[in-house]
Coordinates of C-alpha atoms in Angstrom, one line a residue:
M1 CA -30.4 -40.4 -33.8
A2 CA -33.7 -39.6 -32.0
Q3 CA -33.2 -42.6 -29.7
K4 CA -29.7 -41.4 -28.8
Y5 CA -31.0 -38.0 -28.0
I6 CA -33.7 -39.5 -25.7
M7 CA -31.1 -41.6 -24.0
I8 CA -28.8 -38.6 -23.3
H9 CA -31.8 -36.5 -22.1
D10 CA -32.8 -39.3 -19.7
I11 CA -29.2 -39.5 -18.3
M12 CA -29.0 -35.8 -17.7
S13 CA -32.5 -35.2 -16.3
E14 CA -32.5 -38.2 -14.0
H15 CA -29.0 -37.9 -12.7
E16 CA -29.7 -35.5 -9.9
D17 CA -32.7 -37.5 -8.6
R18 CA -30.5 -40.7 -8.6
M19 CA -27.7 -38.9 -6.7
L20 CA -30.1 -37.5 -4.1
N21 CA -31.6 -41.0 -3.6
L22 CA -28.0 -42.4 -3.1
K23 CA -27.0 -39.7 -0.6
K24 CA -28.7 -41.5 2.3
Y25 CA -26.4 -44.5 1.8
Y26 CA -23.3 -42.4 1.8
P27 CA -22.8 -41.9 5.6
F28 CA -23.0 -45.7 6.1
F29 CA -20.0 -46.5 3.8
V30 CA -18.0 -43.6 5.1
L31 CA -18.4 -44.9 8.7
C32 CA -17.6 -48.5 7.7
E33 CA -14.4 -47.5 5.8
T34 CA -12.7 -45.0 8.1
T35 CA -14.0 -45.3 11.7
F36 CA -11.5 -47.6 13.3
S37 CA -8.6 -47.5 10.7
Q38 CA -6.7 -44.8 12.5
Y39 CA -8.2 -44.9 16.0
K40 CA -5.7 -46.1 18.7
D41 CA -3.4 -47.5 15.9
G42 CA -6.2 -50.0 14.7
K43 CA -6.6 -51.5 18.2
Y44 CA -10.4 -51.8 17.7
S45 CA -10.3 -52.9 14.0
D46 CA -12.2 -56.1 14.9
L47 CA -15.3 -54.0 15.7
D48 CA -17.9 -53.9 12.9
M49 CA -19.0 -50.3 12.4
G50 CA -21.7 -51.4 9.9
Y51 CA -23.4 -53.5 12.6
I52 CA -23.0 -50.7 15.2
T53 CA -24.5 -48.1 12.9
M54 CA -27.5 -50.3 12.1
A55 CA -28.0 -51.1 15.8
T56 CA -27.8 -47.4 16.7
L57 CA -30.4 -46.5 14.1
R58 CA -32.7 -49.3 15.2
F59 CA -32.3 -48.1 18.8
F60 CA -33.2 -44.5 18.0
I61 CA -36.1 -45.5 15.8
N62 CA -37.5 -47.7 18.5
E63 CA -37.2 -44.9 21.2
N64 CA -38.2 -41.9 19.0
N65 CA -41.0 -43.5 17.0
F66 CA -42.4 -46.4 19.0
H67 CA -42.0 -44.9 22.5
E68 CA -42.1 -41.3 21.2
S69 CA -39.2 -40.1 23.4
E70 CA -35.8 -38.5 22.5
I71 CA -32.5 -40.0 23.7
T72 CA -29.9 -38.6 26.1
Y73 CA -26.3 -39.4 25.6
E74 CA -26.3 -41.5 28.9
Q75 CA -29.1 -43.7 27.5
Y76 CA -27.2 -44.3 24.3
E77 CA -24.0 -44.9 26.2
G78 CA -25.7 -47.7 28.2
F79 CA -27.1 -49.3 25.0
L80 CA -23.8 -49.3 23.1
A81 CA -21.9 -50.6 26.0
E82 CA -24.2 -53.6 26.1
I83 CA -23.7 -54.1 22.3
L84 CA -19.9 -54.0 22.6
R85 CA -19.8 -56.5 25.5
R86 CA -22.3 -58.9 24.1
E87 CA -21.5 -59.0 20.3
F88 CA -17.8 -58.3 20.4
A89 CA -16.8 -59.5 23.9
L90 CA -15.1 -56.2 24.5
S91 CA -13.3 -56.2 27.8
V92 CA -11.6 -52.9 28.7
D93 CA -11.6 -50.6 31.8
E94 CA -14.6 -48.3 32.2
A95 CA -12.7 -45.1 31.3
E96 CA -11.4 -46.6 28.0
E97 CA -14.9 -47.9 27.2
K98 CA -16.5 -44.5 27.7
E99 CA -13.8 -42.9 25.5
L100 CA -14.5 -45.5 22.7
I101 CA -18.3 -45.0 22.9
G102 CA -17.8 -41.3 22.8
Y103 CA -15.6 -41.6 19.7
I104 CA -18.1 -43.9 18.0
F105 CA -21.0 -41.6 18.7
D106 CA -19.1 -38.6 17.4
K107 CA -18.4 -40.5 14.2
I108 CA -22.1 -41.5 13.7
K109 CA -23.4 -37.9 14.3
N110 CA -20.3 -36.6 12.4
D111 CA -19.4 -34.2 15.3
G112 CA -22.8 -32.5 14.8
K113 CA -22.2 -31.7 11.1
A114 CA -23.9 -33.2 8.1
F115 CA -22.2 -35.7 5.8
T116 CA -21.5 -33.9 2.5
F117 CA -22.0 -35.8 -0.7
S118 CA -20.7 -34.1 -3.8
Y119 CA -22.0 -34.8 -7.3
F120 CA -22.0 -33.2 -10.8
D121 CA -25.2 -31.7 -12.2
P122 CA -25.1 -32.2 -16.0
E123 CA -28.0 -29.9 -16.6
G124 CA -26.6 -27.0 -14.6
K125 CA -23.0 -27.9 -15.6
K126 CA -21.7 -27.4 -12.0
K127 CA -20.8 -29.3 -8.9
K128 CA -23.5 -29.6 -6.2
T129 CA -23.3 -30.8 -2.6
A130 CA -26.0 -32.8 -0.9
R131 CA -26.1 -33.0 2.9
V132 CA -27.4 -35.8 5.1
K133 CA -27.5 -36.5 8.8
L134 CA -28.3 -39.7 10.5
I135 CA -28.6 -38.3 14.1
D136 CA -29.6 -34.8 15.0
S137 CA -30.0 -33.0 18.4
R138 CA -31.7 -30.2 20.2
I139 CA -31.4 -28.6 23.6
V140 CA -34.4 -28.7 26.0
D141 CA -34.1 -27.2 29.5
G142 CA -30.3 -27.4 29.3
V143 CA -30.3 -31.1 28.3
V144 CA -29.1 -32.3 24.9
L145 CA -31.6 -34.7 23.3
Y146 CA -30.9 -36.8 20.2
H147 CA -33.2 -38.1 17.6
V148 CA -33.0 -40.0 14.3
T149 CA -33.6 -37.9 11.1
T150 CA -35.9 -38.9 8.3
D151 CA -32.9 -39.8 6.1
G152 CA -31.7 -42.2 8.9
I153 CA -35.2 -43.8 9.1
E154 CA -35.5 -44.1 5.3
F155 CA -32.0 -45.6 5.0
Y156 CA -32.7 -48.2 7.7
L157 CA -36.0 -49.2 6.1
D158 CA -34.6 -49.3 2.5
T159 CA -31.8 -51.8 3.6
K160 CA -34.5 -54.4 4.3
E161 CA -37.6 -53.5 2.3
I162 CA -38.2 -52.6 -1.3
K163 CA -39.5 -49.1 -1.4
E164 CA -42.6 -48.8 -3.5
E165 CA -44.6 -45.6 -4.1
S166 CA -45.3 -45.5 -0.3
N167 CA -43.9 -47.4 2.6
I168 CA -47.3 -47.2 4.3
S169 CA -49.0 -48.8 1.3
V170 CA -46.4 -51.5 1.1
Q171 CA -46.8 -52.3 4.9
Q172 CA -50.6 -52.3 4.6
L173 CA -50.4 -54.9 1.8
L174 CA -48.1 -56.9 4.0
L175 CA -50.6 -56.5 6.8
E176 CA -53.4 -57.8 4.6
K177 CA -51.4 -61.0 3.9
M178 CA -50.7 -61.4 7.6
I179 CA -54.4 -61.2 8.5
Q180 CA -55.4 -63.6 5.7
S181 CA -52.9 -66.1 6.9
E182 CA -54.1 -65.6 10.6
N183 CA -50.6 -64.4 11.7
F184 CA -52.0 -61.7 14.0
A185 CA -48.8 -61.4 16.1
G186 CA -46.8 -60.6 12.9
G187 CA -49.6 -58.2 11.9
I188 CA -49.0 -56.2 15.1
E189 CA -45.3 -55.8 14.2
V190 CA -46.3 -54.6 10.7
I191 CA -48.6 -52.0 12.3
K192 CA -45.7 -50.8 14.4
R193 CA -43.7 -50.3 11.2
I194 CA -46.6 -48.4 9.7
N195 CA -46.6 -46.1 12.8
N196 CA -42.9 -45.7 12.3
E197 CA -43.4 -44.5 8.7
V198 CA -46.3 -42.2 9.7
G199 CA -43.9 -40.8 12.4
R200 CA -41.2 -40.3 9.8
L201 CA -43.6 -38.3 7.5
A202 CA -44.6 -36.2 10.5
L203 CA -41.0 -35.5 11.3
Q204 CA -40.3 -34.6 7.7
K205 CA -43.1 -32.1 7.9
K206 CA -41.4 -30.4 10.9
E207 CA -38.2 -30.3 9.0
V208 CA -39.9 -28.6 6.0
L209 CA -41.4 -26.0 8.4
D210 CA -37.9 -25.4 9.9
L211 CA -36.5 -24.9 6.4
L212 CA -39.3 -22.4 5.6
S213 CA -38.5 -20.4 8.6
Y214 CA -35.0 -19.4 7.4
D215 CA -35.0 -20.1 3.6
V216 CA -38.5 -19.7 2.3
F217 CA -37.6 -20.5 -1.4
A218 CA -35.8 -23.8 -0.5
G219 CA -38.6 -24.5 1.9
A220 CA -41.2 -24.0 -0.8
K221 CA -39.4 -26.5 -3.0
A222 CA -39.2 -29.0 -0.2
S223 CA -42.9 -28.4 0.6
E224 CA -43.8 -29.1 -3.0
E225 CA -41.8 -32.3 -3.0
Y226 CA -43.3 -33.4 0.3
M227 CA -46.9 -32.7 -1.0
S228 CA -46.2 -34.6 -4.3
T229 CA -44.9 -37.7 -2.5
V230 CA -47.3 -37.8 0.4
A231 CA -50.7 -36.3 -0.5
K232 CA -51.2 -38.5 -3.5
W233 CA -51.0 -41.6 -1.3
F234 CA -53.8 -40.7 1.1
D235 CA -56.8 -41.9 -1.0
E236 CA -55.2 -45.3 -1.7
E237 CA -54.1 -45.7 2.0
S238 CA -57.5 -44.9 3.3
K239 CA -59.0 -47.6 1.1
L240 CA -56.4 -50.1 2.4
F241 CA -57.1 -49.1 6.0
E242 CA -60.8 -49.8 5.5
K243 CA -60.0 -53.1 3.8
N244 CA -57.8 -54.3 6.6
R245 CA -60.4 -53.2 9.2
A246 CA -63.0 -55.3 7.4
L247 CA -60.6 -58.3 7.3
I248 CA -60.0 -58.0 11.1
D249 CA -63.8 -57.9 11.8
K250 CA -64.2 -61.0 9.7
A251 CA -61.4 -62.8 11.5
Y252 CA -62.8 -61.7 14.9
K253 CA -66.2 -63.2 14.0
K254 CA -64.7 -66.4 12.8
A255 CA -62.6 -66.9 15.9
N256 CA -65.5 -66.0 18.2
S257 CA -67.8 -68.5 16.7
A258 CA -65.3 -71.4 16.8
Q259 CA -66.1 -74.1 19.4
Q260 CA -63.0 -76.3 19.3
E261 CA -59.6 -75.7 20.9
M262 CA -60.8 -73.1 23.3
M263 CA -57.4 -72.2 24.7
Q264 CA -55.9 -71.6 21.3
E265 CA -59.0 -69.6 20.2
S266 CA -58.7 -67.4 23.4
V267 CA -55.1 -66.5 22.6
M268 CA -56.2 -65.7 19.0
L269 CA -59.0 -63.5 20.1
R270 CA -56.6 -61.5 22.3
E271 CA -54.2 -61.1 19.4
I272 CA -57.0 -60.0 17.1
H273 CA -58.3 -57.5 19.7
K274 CA -54.8 -56.1 20.2
L275 CA -54.3 -55.9 16.4
D276 CA -57.6 -54.1 16.0
T277 CA -56.7 -51.6 18.8
E278 CA -53.3 -50.8 17.2
L279 CA -54.9 -50.4 13.8
K280 CA -57.4 -47.9 15.2
K281 CA -54.6 -45.9 16.7
T282 CA -52.8 -45.9 13.4
I283 CA -55.8 -44.7 11.5
I284 CA -56.1 -41.8 14.0
R285 CA -52.4 -40.9 13.6
H286 CA -52.7 -41.1 9.9
G287 CA -55.7 -38.8 9.9
E288 CA -53.7 -36.3 12.0
L289 CA -50.9 -36.5 9.5
I290 CA -53.4 -35.7 6.7
K291 CA -54.6 -32.6 8.7
E292 CA -51.0 -31.5 9.4
T293 CA -50.2 -31.9 5.7
I294 CA -53.0 -29.6 4.7
E295 CA -51.9 -27.1 7.4
L296 CA -48.3 -27.3 6.0
Q297 CA -49.6 -26.4 2.6
N298 CA -51.5 -23.4 4.0
I299 CA -48.5 -22.2 6.0
A300 CA -46.2 -22.6 3.1
D301 CA -48.5 -20.6 0.8
E302 CA -48.8 -17.8 3.4
M303 CA -45.0 -17.6 4.0
I304 CA -44.3 -17.6 0.2
T305 CA -46.9 -14.8 -0.2
R306 CA -45.2 -12.7 2.5
A307 CA -41.8 -13.4 1.0
K308 CA -43.1 -12.1 -2.4
L309 CA -44.4 -9.0 -0.8
R310 CA -41.1 -8.3 0.9
K311 CA -39.4 -8.6 -2.4
L312 CA -41.6 -5.7 -3.7
R313 CA -40.4 -3.3 -0.9
P314 CA -38.5 -0.2 -2.1
V315 CA -34.8 -0.9 -2.2
F316 CA -33.7 2.8 -2.7
N317 CA -34.9 5.9 -1.0
F318 CA -34.2 9.1 -2.9
R319 CA -34.9 11.3 0.1
D320 CA -32.3 9.4 2.2
A321 CA -29.8 9.7 -0.6
L322 CA -30.4 13.5 -0.9
K323 CA -30.0 13.9 2.9
K324 CA -26.7 12.0 2.9
T325 CA -25.5 14.1 0.0
M326 CA -26.3 17.2 1.9
D327 CA -24.8 15.9 5.1
K328 CA -21.5 15.2 3.4
N329 CA -21.7 18.4 1.3
A330 CA -21.0 16.4 -1.9
P331 CA -23.4 17.5 -4.6
E332 CA -21.3 15.6 -7.2
R333 CA -23.0 12.4 -5.9
L334 CA -26.2 13.5 -7.5
G335 CA -24.7 12.8 -10.9
S336 CA -24.6 9.1 -10.2
L337 CA -28.3 9.1 -9.3
V338 CA -29.6 10.8 -12.5
A339 CA -27.0 9.3 -15.0
P340 CA -29.0 6.0 -15.5
L341 CA -32.1 8.0 -16.4
F342 CA -30.4 9.4 -19.5
M343 CA -28.9 6.2 -20.7
P344 CA -30.7 4.6 -23.8
R345 CA -32.3 1.3 -23.3
L346 CA -30.2 -1.0 -25.6
S347 CA -31.6 -4.4 -24.6
K348 CA -34.7 -5.5 -26.5
S349 CA -36.7 -8.7 -25.9
F350 CA -39.4 -10.5 -27.8
S351 CA -41.8 -12.8 -25.9
I352 CA -42.1 -16.4 -27.3
E353 CA -45.8 -16.2 -26.4
S354 CA -46.2 -13.5 -29.0
I355 CA -45.2 -16.0 -31.7
D356 CA -48.1 -18.3 -30.7
R357 CA -50.5 -15.4 -30.7
M358 CA -49.3 -14.4 -34.2
L359 CA -49.7 -17.9 -35.5
E360 CA -53.1 -18.4 -34.0
S361 CA -54.5 -15.0 -35.0
R362 CA -56.7 -14.8 -38.1
M363 CA -55.3 -13.0 -41.1
D364 CA -57.3 -10.1 -42.4
N365 CA -56.5 -9.5 -46.1
T366 CA -58.8 -6.6 -46.5
D367 CA -57.1 -3.4 -47.6
Y368 CA -58.1 -0.3 -45.7
S369 CA -57.3 3.2 -46.6
E370 CA -55.8 5.5 -44.1
K371 CA -57.3 9.0 -43.7
V372 CA -54.6 11.6 -43.1
E373 CA -55.7 14.7 -41.4
K374 CA -53.7 17.9 -41.4
K375 CA -53.5 19.4 -38.1
Q376 CA -52.4 22.9 -37.4
A377 CA -49.7 23.2 -34.7
N378 CA -50.6 25.4 -31.7
P379 CA -47.9 28.1 -31.6
N380 CA -48.8 28.9 -28.0
F381 CA -48.3 25.3 -26.7
V382 CA -45.9 25.1 -23.8
F383 CA -44.1 21.9 -22.9
E384 CA -43.8 20.6 -19.4
D385 CA -40.1 21.1 -19.2
E386 CA -40.5 24.7 -20.3
V387 CA -43.0 25.2 -17.4
E388 CA -40.5 23.8 -15.0
E389 CA -37.7 25.8 -16.4
G390 CA -39.8 29.0 -16.0
R391 CA -40.6 28.2 -12.4
I392 CA -37.0 27.4 -11.5
S393 CA -35.8 30.6 -13.2
N394 CA -38.3 32.7 -11.4
N395 CA -37.5 31.2 -7.9
F396 CA -33.7 31.3 -8.4
G397 CA -34.0 35.0 -9.5
K398 CA -35.9 36.0 -6.4
L399 CA -33.5 34.2 -4.1
F400 CA -30.4 35.6 -5.8
E401 CA -32.0 39.1 -5.9
E402 CA -32.6 39.0 -2.1
L403 CA -28.9 38.0 -1.6
L404 CA -27.8 41.0 -3.7
E405 CA -30.2 43.3 -1.7
Q406 CA -28.5 42.3 1.6
L407 CA -25.0 42.8 0.2
W408 CA -26.1 46.2 -1.2
K409 CA -27.3 47.3 2.2
H410 CA -24.8 45.8 4.6
G411 CA -21.8 44.7 2.4
K412 CA -21.8 41.3 3.9
T413 CA -24.1 38.6 5.3
T414 CA -24.2 34.9 6.2
L415 CA -26.3 32.0 5.1
S416 CA -28.0 31.8 8.5
E417 CA -29.0 35.5 8.2
L418 CA -30.1 35.0 4.6
V419 CA -32.3 32.0 5.4
A420 CA -33.9 33.9 8.2
I421 CA -34.8 36.8 5.8
Y422 CA -36.1 34.1 3.3
E423 CA -38.4 32.8 6.0
I424 CA -39.7 36.3 6.9
K425 CA -40.3 37.2 3.2
F426 CA -41.6 33.9 1.8
G427 CA -42.9 32.2 4.9
K428 CA -42.0 28.9 6.5
E429 CA -43.2 27.1 3.4
I430 CA -39.8 28.0 1.9
Y431 CA -38.3 25.0 3.8
K432 CA -40.6 22.6 1.9
N433 CA -39.6 24.1 -1.5
G434 CA -36.8 22.1 -3.1
D435 CA -35.8 25.0 -5.2
L436 CA -34.2 26.6 -2.1
Y437 CA -31.8 23.7 -1.7
S438 CA -31.2 23.4 -5.4
F439 CA -30.3 27.2 -5.5
L440 CA -27.8 26.8 -2.6
V441 CA -26.1 23.9 -4.3
H442 CA -25.8 25.8 -7.6
L443 CA -24.6 28.9 -5.7
A444 CA -21.8 27.0 -4.0
Q445 CA -20.3 26.0 -7.3
K446 CA -18.2 29.2 -7.5
S447 CA -16.2 31.1 -4.9
D448 CA -17.1 34.5 -6.2
Y449 CA -19.6 36.2 -8.4
D450 CA -18.8 39.3 -10.6
L451 CA -22.1 40.6 -12.1
K452 CA -20.3 42.9 -14.6
N453 CA -18.7 39.8 -16.2
M454 CA -21.9 37.7 -15.8
Q455 CA -23.7 40.2 -18.1
D456 CA -21.3 39.4 -20.9
K457 CA -20.7 35.7 -20.2
Q458 CA -22.5 33.2 -18.1
D459 CA -20.3 30.3 -16.8
T460 CA -22.9 28.2 -15.0
F461 CA -26.5 27.2 -15.2
L462 CA -27.3 29.6 -12.3
D463 CA -25.6 32.5 -14.0
G464 CA -27.8 32.2 -17.1
L465 CA -31.0 31.9 -15.1
V466 CA -30.2 34.8 -12.8
M467 CA -29.3 37.2 -15.6
D468 CA -32.5 36.3 -17.5
S469 CA -34.7 36.9 -14.4
L470 CA -33.1 40.2 -13.3
S471 CA -35.0 43.3 -14.5
V472 CA -33.2 46.1 -16.3
E473 CA -33.5 48.3 -13.2
K474 CA -31.9 45.6 -11.0
K475 CA -29.1 45.1 -13.4
D476 CA -28.3 48.8 -13.4
Q477 CA -28.5 48.8 -9.6
Y478 CA -26.3 45.7 -8.9
G479 CA -24.5 45.6 -12.2
K480 CA -21.0 46.4 -10.8
M481 CA -21.4 44.2 -7.6
H482 CA -18.7 41.7 -7.0
F483 CA -18.9 39.4 -3.9
S484 CA -17.1 36.3 -2.6
I485 CA -18.3 33.1 -0.8
T486 CA -16.4 31.3 2.0
F487 CA -17.6 28.1 3.8
N488 CA -17.7 27.8 7.6
V489 CA -17.3 24.0 7.9
E490 CA -17.5 24.2 11.7
N491 CA -21.0 25.7 11.7
V492 CA -23.7 23.4 10.3
L493 CA -27.2 24.9 9.9
K494 CA -30.4 22.9 10.5
L495 CA -33.1 24.1 8.1
G496 CA -36.8 23.4 8.8
D497 CA -39.8 24.6 10.8
G498 CA -39.4 21.9 13.5
K499 CA -42.6 20.0 12.4
D500 CA -41.4 18.2 9.3
E501 CA -38.1 16.6 8.5
S502 CA -35.2 19.0 8.9
F503 CA -32.2 19.4 6.5
T504 CA -28.6 20.3 7.4
I505 CA -26.2 22.5 5.3
T506 CA -22.8 24.1 5.8
D507 CA -22.9 27.8 6.7
M508 CA -21.6 30.3 4.1
A509 CA -20.3 33.8 4.5
F510 CA -20.9 36.4 1.7
Q511 CA -18.6 39.4 1.4
Q512 CA -18.8 42.3 -1.1
L513 CA -15.5 42.9 -2.8

């Protein structure tokens, strides 16, 4: 039973890695199967798309990595035309040949899109899509330049060589055998392949940086994979480089001291010297790759840190929400803001780490008595909400009393006049007091106020606070007052002292009935 569980676990955990390893082969078989089956009614079905694809990859690898130059379409067109004439004896007019080459190139680069390879992820229980390109492009000074991708290079190398832990290490072991067998010309070709692999790793580092620029989390994952598959090889590769350098020095001394077959020895010395020069260049490029890999790690760490800080930015601004509510004169929106604050927290969690701490902690079986102290409650203690309620009641009472005073004197007034009186009486600091705006919101809940009825029954929160704050003298003075409120939507007031942020509110007209 346990062995079956291990087998199933291995199948599920390794499946995604196997699919991602297979994805680089997918474009090749798609191209071989469908390229010429429907083009021109199968007129060119004798052409081998597999050979054309491999030749194209080799051409791009040679130009991009060996000559370190990108390819224009005209250069590729000339290369493929030569292939078609030489290998397949293609004999068509120039216009049809250009059309065929354009069709083949569009198929290889998949019209600029990635080949999509779908597979099932048994751990996530969902379909996933892997994307792979063989040829990619970029525009420089208005010219489209093409280059082979890392997937294209890796696919081309894997079709001929067995991929060990590192292609560079494998090639260096092959180079060691070449030097020991005195095949120095073959050793030069091996060094070129090492340079090609170093170039592929450098290109992969650029692709990771590009991914970090627009998707930092996917780029972070790609960066970790890159570091895990590249950085751990450096120590081993450096030892192999030193070992091969020592073998070259030994071969150089042996050839230089030989006295027979002078012509053959002269050629051998030139080959050894060229091999030594190429290996020195490779060591320099490899050292630059190590430096760039360290820089990639630093850049990735910095970008991830910035992304985490951006995640911590405020995602809701209560001041903006209040301003929008006032602009639209919709105080009912405030209910949706405070409703979550009164909801009970139903979800509970228990950390698994707490179980470990409980199991590791020492048990104390000693019984301790608990001393209970009787404390006298302070009858004069005032809770914070009572303090706030007292402040609001006092402020609302003063604002409402000033409104009644103006109506008592003039019989009518407007909000603009009332606010001006508030500023004279209480100063410009009134605009910074949130109780003013809260008072106006509560005041606008009713279209008329009858103080005679309010003394017997308070319908709203404002009614209760006002009647509690008015003195006996004021109730006798204004007790029979009855006034109405109408809204002038066309006139919007801008409240504030001009220095700080201003607030807008619809004008109101108050009329004694």
